[in-house]
PDB file of C-alpha atoms and ligand atoms in Angstrom:
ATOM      1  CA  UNK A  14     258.093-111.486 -26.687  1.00  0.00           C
ATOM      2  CA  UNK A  15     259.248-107.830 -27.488  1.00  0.00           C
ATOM      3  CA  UNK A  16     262.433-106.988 -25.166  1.00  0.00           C
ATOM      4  CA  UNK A  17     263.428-103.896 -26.730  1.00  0.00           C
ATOM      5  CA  UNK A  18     262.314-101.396 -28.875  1.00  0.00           C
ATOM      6  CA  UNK A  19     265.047 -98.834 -31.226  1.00  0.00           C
ATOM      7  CA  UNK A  20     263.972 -95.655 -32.521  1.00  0.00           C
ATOM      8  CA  UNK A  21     265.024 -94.083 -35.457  1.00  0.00           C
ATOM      9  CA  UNK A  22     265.784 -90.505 -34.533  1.00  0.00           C
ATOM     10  CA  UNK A  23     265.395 -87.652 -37.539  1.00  0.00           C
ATOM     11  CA  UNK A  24     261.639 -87.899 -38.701  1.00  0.00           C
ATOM     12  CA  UNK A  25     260.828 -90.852 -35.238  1.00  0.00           C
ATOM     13  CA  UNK A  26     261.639 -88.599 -32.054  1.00  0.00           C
ATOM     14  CA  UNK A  27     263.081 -85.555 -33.612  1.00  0.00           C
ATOM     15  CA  UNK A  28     261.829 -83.285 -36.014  1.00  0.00           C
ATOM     16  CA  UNK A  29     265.189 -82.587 -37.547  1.00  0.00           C
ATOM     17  CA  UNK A  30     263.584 -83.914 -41.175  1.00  0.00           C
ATOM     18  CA  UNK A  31     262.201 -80.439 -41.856  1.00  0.00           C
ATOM     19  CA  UNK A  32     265.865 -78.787 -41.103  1.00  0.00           C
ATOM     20  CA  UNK A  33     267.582 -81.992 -43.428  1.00  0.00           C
ATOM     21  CA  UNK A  34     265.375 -81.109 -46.471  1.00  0.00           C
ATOM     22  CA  UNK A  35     265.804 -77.084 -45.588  1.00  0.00           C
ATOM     23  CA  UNK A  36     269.947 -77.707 -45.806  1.00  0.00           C
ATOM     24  CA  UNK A  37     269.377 -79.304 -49.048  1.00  0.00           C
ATOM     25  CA  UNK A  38     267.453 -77.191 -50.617  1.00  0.00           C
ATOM     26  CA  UNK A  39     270.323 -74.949 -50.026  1.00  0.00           C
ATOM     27  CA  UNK A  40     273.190 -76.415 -52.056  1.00  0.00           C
ATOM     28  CA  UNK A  41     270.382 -77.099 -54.417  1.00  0.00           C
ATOM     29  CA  UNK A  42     269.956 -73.715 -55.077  1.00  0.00           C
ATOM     30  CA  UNK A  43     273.769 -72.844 -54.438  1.00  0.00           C
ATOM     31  CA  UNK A  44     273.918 -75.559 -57.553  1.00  0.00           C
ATOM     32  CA  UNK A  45     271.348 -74.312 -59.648  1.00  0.00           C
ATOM     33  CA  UNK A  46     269.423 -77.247 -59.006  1.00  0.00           C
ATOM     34  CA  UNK A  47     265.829 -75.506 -59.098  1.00  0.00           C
ATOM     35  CA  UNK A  48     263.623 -78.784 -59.097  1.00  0.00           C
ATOM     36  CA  UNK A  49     264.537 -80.117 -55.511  1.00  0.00           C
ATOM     37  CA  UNK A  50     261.515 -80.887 -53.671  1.00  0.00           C
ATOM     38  CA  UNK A  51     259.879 -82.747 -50.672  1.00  0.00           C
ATOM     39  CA  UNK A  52     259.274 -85.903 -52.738  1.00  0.00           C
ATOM     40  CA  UNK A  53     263.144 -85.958 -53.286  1.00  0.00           C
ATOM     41  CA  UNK A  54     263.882 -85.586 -49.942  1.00  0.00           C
ATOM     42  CA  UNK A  55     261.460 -88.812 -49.091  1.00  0.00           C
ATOM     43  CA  UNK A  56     264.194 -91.004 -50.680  1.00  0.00           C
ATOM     44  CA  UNK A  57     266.908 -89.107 -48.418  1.00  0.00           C
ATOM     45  CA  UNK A  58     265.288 -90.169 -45.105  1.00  0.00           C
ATOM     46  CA  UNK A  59     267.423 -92.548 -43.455  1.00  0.00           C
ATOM     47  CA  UNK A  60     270.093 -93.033 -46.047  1.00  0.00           C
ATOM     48  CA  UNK A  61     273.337 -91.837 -45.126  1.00  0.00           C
ATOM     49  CA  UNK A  62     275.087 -88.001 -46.100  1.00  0.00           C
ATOM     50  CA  UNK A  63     276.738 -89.354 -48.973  1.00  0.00           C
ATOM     51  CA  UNK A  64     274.077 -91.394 -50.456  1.00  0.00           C
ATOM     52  CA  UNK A  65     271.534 -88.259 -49.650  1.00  0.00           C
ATOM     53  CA  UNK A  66     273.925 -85.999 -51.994  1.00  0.00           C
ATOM     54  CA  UNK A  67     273.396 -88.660 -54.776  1.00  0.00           C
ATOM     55  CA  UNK A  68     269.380 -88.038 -54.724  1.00  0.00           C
ATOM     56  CA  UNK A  69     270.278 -83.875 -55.242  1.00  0.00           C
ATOM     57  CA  UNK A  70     273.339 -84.351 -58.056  1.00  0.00           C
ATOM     58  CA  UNK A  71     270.812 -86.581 -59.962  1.00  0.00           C
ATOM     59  CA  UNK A  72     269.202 -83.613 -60.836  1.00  0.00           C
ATOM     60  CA  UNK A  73     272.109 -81.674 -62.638  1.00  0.00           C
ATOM     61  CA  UNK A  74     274.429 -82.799 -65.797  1.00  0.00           C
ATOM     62  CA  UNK A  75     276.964 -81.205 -64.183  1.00  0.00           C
ATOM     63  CA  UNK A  76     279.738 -84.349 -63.265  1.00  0.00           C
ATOM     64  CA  UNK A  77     281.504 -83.791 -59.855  1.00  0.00           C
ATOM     65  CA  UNK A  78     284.676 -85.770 -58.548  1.00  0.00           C
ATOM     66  CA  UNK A  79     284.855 -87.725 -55.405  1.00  0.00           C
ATOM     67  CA  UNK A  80     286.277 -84.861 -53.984  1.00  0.00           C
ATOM     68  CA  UNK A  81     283.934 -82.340 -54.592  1.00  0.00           C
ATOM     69  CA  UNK A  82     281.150 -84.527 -53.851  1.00  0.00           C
ATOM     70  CA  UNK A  83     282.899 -84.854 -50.390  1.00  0.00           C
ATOM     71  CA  UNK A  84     283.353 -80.988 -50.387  1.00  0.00           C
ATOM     72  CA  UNK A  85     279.465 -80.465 -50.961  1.00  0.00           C
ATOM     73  CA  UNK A  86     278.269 -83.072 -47.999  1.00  0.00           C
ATOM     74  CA  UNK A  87     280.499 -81.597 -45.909  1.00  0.00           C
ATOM     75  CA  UNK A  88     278.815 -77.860 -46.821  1.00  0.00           C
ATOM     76  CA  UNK A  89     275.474 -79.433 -46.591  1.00  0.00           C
ATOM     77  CA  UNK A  90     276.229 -80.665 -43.016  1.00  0.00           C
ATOM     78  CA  UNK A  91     277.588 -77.311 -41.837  1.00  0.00           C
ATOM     79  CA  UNK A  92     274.374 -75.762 -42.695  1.00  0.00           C
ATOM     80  CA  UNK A  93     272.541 -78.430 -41.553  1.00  0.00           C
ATOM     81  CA  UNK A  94     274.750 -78.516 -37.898  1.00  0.00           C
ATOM     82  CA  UNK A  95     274.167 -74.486 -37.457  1.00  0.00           C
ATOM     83  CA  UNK A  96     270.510 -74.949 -38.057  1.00  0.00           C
ATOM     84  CA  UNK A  97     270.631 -76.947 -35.165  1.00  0.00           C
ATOM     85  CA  UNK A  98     271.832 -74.476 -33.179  1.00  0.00           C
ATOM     86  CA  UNK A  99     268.009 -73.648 -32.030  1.00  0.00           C
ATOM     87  CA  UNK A 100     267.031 -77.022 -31.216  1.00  0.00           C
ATOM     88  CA  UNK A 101     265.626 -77.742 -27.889  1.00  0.00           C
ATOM     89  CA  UNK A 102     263.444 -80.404 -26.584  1.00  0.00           C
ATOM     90  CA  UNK A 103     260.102 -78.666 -27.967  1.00  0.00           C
ATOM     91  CA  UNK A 104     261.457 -80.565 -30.866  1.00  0.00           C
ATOM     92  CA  UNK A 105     261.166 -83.599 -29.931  1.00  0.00           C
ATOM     93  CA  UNK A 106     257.885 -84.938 -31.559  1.00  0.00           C
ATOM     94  CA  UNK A 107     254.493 -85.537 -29.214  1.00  0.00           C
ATOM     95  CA  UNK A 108     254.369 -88.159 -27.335  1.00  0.00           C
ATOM     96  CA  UNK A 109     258.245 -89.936 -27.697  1.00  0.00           C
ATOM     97  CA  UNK A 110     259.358 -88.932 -24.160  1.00  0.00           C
ATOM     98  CA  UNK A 111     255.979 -90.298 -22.615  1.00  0.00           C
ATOM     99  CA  UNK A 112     256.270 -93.674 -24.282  1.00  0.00           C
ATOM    100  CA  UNK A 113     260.102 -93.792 -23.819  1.00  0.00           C
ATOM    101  CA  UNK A 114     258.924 -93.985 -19.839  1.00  0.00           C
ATOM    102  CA  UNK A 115     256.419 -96.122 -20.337  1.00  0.00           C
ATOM    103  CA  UNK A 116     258.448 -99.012 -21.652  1.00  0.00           C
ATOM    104  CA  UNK A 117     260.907 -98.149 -19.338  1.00  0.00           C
ATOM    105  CA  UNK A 118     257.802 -98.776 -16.460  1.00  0.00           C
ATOM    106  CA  UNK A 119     257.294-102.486 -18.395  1.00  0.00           C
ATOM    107  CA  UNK A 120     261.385-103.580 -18.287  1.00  0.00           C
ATOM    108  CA  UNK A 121     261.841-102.950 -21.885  1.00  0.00           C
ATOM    109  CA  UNK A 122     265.459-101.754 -23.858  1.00  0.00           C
ATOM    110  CA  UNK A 123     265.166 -98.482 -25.550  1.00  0.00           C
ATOM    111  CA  UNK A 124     267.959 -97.522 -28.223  1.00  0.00           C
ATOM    112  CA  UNK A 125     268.353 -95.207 -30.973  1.00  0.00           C
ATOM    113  CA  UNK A 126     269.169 -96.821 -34.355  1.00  0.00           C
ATOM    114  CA  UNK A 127     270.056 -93.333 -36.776  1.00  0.00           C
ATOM    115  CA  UNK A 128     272.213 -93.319 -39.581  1.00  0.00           C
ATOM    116  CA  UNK A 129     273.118 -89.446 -38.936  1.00  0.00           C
ATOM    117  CA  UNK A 130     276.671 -88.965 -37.370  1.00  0.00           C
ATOM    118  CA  UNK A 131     274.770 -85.662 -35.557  1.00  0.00           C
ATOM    119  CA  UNK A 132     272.742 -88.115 -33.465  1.00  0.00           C
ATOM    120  CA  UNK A 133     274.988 -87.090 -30.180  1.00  0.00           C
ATOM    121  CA  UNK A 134     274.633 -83.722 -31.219  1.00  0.00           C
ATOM    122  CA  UNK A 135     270.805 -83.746 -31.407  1.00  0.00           C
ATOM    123  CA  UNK A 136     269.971 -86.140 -28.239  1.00  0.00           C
ATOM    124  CA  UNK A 137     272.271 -83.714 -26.017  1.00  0.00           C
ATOM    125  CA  UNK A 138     270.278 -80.261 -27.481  1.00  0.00           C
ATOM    126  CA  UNK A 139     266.866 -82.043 -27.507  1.00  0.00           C
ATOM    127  CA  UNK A 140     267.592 -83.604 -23.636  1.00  0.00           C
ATOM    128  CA  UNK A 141     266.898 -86.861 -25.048  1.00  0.00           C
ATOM    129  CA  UNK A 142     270.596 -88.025 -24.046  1.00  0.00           C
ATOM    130  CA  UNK A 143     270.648 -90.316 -21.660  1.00  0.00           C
ATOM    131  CA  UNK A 144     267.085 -91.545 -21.528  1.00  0.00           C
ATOM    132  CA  UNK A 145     268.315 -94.580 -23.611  1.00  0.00           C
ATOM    133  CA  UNK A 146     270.037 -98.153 -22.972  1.00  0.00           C
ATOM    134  CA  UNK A 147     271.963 -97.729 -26.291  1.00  0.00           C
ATOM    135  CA  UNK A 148     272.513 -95.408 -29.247  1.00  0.00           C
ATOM    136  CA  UNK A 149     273.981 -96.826 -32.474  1.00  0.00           C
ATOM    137  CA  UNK A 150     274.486 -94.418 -35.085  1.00  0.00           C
ATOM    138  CA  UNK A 151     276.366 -93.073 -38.470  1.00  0.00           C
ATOM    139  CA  UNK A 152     279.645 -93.550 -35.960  1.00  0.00           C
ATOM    140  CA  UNK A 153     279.359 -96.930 -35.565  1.00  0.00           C
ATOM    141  CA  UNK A 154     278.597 -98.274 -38.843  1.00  0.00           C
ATOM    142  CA  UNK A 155     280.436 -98.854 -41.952  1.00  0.00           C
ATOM    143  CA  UNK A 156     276.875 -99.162 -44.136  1.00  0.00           C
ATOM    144  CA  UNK A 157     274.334 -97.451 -44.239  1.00  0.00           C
ATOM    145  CA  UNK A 158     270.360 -98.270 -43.864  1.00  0.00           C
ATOM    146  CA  UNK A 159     268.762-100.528 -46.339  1.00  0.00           C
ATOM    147  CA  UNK A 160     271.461-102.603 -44.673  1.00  0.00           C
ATOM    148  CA  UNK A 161     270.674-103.712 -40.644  1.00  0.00           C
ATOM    149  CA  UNK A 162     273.792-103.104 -39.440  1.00  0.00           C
ATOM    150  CA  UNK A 163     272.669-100.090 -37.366  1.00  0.00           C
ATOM    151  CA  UNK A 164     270.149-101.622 -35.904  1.00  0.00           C
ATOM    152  CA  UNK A 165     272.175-105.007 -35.361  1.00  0.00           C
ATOM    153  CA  UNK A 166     274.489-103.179 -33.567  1.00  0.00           C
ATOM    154  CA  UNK A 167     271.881-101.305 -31.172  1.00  0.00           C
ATOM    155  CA  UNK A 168     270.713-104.889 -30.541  1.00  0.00           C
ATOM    156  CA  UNK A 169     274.220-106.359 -30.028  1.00  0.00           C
ATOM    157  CA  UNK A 170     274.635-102.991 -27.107  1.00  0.00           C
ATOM    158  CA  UNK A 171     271.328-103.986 -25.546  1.00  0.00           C
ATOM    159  CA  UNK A 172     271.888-107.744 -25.135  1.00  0.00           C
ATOM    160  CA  UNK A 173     268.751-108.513 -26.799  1.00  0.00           C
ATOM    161  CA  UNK A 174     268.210-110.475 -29.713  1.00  0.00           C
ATOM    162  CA  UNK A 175     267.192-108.765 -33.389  1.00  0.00           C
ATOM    163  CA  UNK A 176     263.864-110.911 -33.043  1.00  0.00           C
ATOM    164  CA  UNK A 177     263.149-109.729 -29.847  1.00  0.00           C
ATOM    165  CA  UNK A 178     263.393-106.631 -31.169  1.00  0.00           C
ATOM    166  CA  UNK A 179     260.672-103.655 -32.439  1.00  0.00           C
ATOM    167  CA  UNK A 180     262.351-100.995 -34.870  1.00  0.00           C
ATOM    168  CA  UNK A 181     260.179 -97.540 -35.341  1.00  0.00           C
ATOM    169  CA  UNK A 182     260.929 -95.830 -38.757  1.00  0.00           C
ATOM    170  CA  UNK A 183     260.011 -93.270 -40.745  1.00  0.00           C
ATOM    171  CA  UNK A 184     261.581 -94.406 -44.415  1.00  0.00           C
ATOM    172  CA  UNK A 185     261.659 -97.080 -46.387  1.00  0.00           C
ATOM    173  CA  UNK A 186     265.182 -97.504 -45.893  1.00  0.00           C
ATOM    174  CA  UNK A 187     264.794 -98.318 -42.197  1.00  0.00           C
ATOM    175  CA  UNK A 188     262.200-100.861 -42.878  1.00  0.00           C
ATOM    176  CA  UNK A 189     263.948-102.576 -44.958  1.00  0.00           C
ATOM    177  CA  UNK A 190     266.897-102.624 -42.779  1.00  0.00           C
ATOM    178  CA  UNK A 191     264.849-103.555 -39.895  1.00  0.00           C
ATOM    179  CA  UNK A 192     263.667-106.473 -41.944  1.00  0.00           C
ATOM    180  CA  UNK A 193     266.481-107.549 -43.188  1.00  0.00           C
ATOM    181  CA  UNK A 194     267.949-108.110 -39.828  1.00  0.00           C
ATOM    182  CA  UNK A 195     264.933-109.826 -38.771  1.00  0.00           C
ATOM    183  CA  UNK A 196     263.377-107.465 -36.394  1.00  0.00           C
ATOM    184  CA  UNK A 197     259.523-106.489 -36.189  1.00  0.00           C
ATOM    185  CA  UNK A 198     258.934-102.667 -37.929  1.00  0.00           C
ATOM    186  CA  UNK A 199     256.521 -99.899 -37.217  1.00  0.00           C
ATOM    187  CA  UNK A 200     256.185 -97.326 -39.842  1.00  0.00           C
ATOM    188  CA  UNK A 201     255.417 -93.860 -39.196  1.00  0.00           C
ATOM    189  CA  UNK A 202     255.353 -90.718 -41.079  1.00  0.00           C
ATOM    190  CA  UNK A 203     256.280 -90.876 -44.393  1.00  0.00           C
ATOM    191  CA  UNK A 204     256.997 -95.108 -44.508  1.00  0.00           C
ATOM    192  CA  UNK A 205     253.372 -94.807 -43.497  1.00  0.00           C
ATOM    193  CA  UNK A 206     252.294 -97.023 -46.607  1.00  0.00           C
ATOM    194  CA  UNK A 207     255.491 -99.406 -47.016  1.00  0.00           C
ATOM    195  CA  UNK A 208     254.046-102.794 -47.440  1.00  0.00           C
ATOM    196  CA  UNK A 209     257.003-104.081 -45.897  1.00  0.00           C
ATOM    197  CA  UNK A 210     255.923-102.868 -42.202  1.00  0.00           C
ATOM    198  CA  UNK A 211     254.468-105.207 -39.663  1.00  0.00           C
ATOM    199  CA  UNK A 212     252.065-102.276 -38.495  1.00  0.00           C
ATOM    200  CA  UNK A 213     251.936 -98.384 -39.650  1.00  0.00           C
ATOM    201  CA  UNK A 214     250.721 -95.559 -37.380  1.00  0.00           C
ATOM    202  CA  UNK A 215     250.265 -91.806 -38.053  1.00  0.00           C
ATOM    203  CA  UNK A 216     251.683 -90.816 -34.951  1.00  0.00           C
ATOM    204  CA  UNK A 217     253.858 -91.912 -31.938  1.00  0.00           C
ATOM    205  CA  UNK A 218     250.630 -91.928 -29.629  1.00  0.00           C
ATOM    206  CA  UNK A 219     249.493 -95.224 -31.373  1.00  0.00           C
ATOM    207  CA  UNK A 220     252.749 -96.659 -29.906  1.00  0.00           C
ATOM    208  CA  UNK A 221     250.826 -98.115 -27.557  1.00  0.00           C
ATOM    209  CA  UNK A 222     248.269 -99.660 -29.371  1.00  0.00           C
ATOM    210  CA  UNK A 223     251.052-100.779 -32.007  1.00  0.00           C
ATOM    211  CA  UNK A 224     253.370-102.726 -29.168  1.00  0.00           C
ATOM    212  CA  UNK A 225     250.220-105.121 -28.016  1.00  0.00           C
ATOM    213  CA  UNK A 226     250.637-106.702 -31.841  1.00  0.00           C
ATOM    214  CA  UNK A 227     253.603-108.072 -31.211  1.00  0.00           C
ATOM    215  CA  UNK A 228     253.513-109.169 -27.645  1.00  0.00           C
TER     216      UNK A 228
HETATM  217  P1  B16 B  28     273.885 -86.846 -41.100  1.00  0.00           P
HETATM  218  P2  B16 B  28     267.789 -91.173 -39.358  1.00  0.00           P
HETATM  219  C1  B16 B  28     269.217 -89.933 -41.233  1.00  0.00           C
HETATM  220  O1  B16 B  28     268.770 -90.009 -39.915  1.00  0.00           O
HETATM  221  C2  B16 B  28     268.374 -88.961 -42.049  1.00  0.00           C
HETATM  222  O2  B16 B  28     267.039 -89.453 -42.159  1.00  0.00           O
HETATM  223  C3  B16 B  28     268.974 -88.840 -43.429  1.00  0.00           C
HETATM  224  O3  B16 B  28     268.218 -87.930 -44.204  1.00  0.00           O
HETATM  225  C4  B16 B  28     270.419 -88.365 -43.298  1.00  0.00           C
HETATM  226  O4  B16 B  28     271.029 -88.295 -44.570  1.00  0.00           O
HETATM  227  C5  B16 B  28     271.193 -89.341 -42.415  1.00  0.00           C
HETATM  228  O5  B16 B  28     270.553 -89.445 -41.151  1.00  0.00           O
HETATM  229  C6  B16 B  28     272.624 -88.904 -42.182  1.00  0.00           C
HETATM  230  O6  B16 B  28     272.601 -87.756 -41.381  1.00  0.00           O
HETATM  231  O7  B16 B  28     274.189 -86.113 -42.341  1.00  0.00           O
HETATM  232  O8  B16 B  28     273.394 -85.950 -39.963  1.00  0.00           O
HETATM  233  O9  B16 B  28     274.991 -87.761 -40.650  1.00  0.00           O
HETATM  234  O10 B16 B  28     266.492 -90.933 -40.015  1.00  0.00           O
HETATM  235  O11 B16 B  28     268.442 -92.511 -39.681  1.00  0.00           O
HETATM  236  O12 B16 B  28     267.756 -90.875 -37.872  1.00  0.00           O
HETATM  237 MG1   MG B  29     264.374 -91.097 -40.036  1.00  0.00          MG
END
């Protein structure tokens, strides 16, 4: 019986993706890098800062220190952070508020699971703050998605236990997190084909539809 559900929140509620990939193509260019594209930013979704860097420096010869690497996340994320200056709840993807009321309606948990460390940031701009029983995010953990830790913690807030539990992602990393803490997974977006995911949708309206699997 599903007792809570935990949304991932760049690429799942918010459309904050597009403005990820837009900040890294950025210090790409600021690098040199000329061959950064969308399929390199699919294996940046849900990963943390650090490991998102990785994916762009693979791309040069150039060798950089810990430091420097620290120096160009930290550049990255104050583009990133002004771009989100403009962000308002039209950017919050169709259909996420509506279905965030409906389980509400039916007694189940909501919770964000994100591995950015922007998620209060982004919930506040996009009015989404507050509208949740528990957000676990890139403050709380110590790893990063493939590993379940954020989502064991959004669990652990809620009361509810991981098998009880429905994660909604958008990369592979999340499924596999959400698997590996034994939770149920829908896949949206671009995880749309990970065979890992219990059920995949094209987009959040099939929530509904999706839920009735598991119950
Ligand atoms: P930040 P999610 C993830 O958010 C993004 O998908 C990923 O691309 C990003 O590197 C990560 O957050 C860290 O974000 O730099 O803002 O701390 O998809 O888990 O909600
Ligand atoms: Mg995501």
């Amino acid at each position: 019986m599903i007792k809570a559900v935990i949304f991932d929140l760049d690429g799942v509620l918010v459309t904050t993706d597009e403005l990820h990939f837009e900040a890294w193509k950025t210090l790409a260019d600021k690098l040199d890098i000329k061959d950064f594209t969308k399929a390199d930013n699919v294996r940046q979704r849900g990963v943390s800062r650090m490991a998102s860097l990785e994916v762009v420096l693979e791309k040069t010869d150039r060798a950089f220190s810990e430091e420097e690497k620290l120096a160009l996340a930290e550049e990255k994320n104050e583009i990133y952070v002004s771009s989100l200056s403009a962000l308002s709840e039209t950017d919050v993807l169709s259909g996420a508020n509506e279905f965030i009321d409906y389980l509400k309606s039916k007694g189940i948990k909501t919770a964000v699971g994100s591995a950015s460390k922007n998620t209060p940031l982004i919930l506040e701009k996009t009015k989404l703050a507050g509208k949740f029983d528990a957000v676990s995010c890139g403050l709380d953990t110590t790893k990063s998605k493939p590993d379940p830790e954020v989502f064991l913690i959004a669990a652990k807030k809620l009361g509810v236990a991981p098998c009880d539990c429905v994660v909604v992602e958008d990369s592979d990393a999340g499924i596999e997190a959400a698997k590996t803490g034994g939770m149920y997974a829908i896949a949206v977006g671009a995880a749309e084909y990970n065979p890992k995911a219990d059920v995949a949708i094209k987009a959040l309206e099939s929530l509904y539809r999706a839920l009735t699997i598991f119950a």
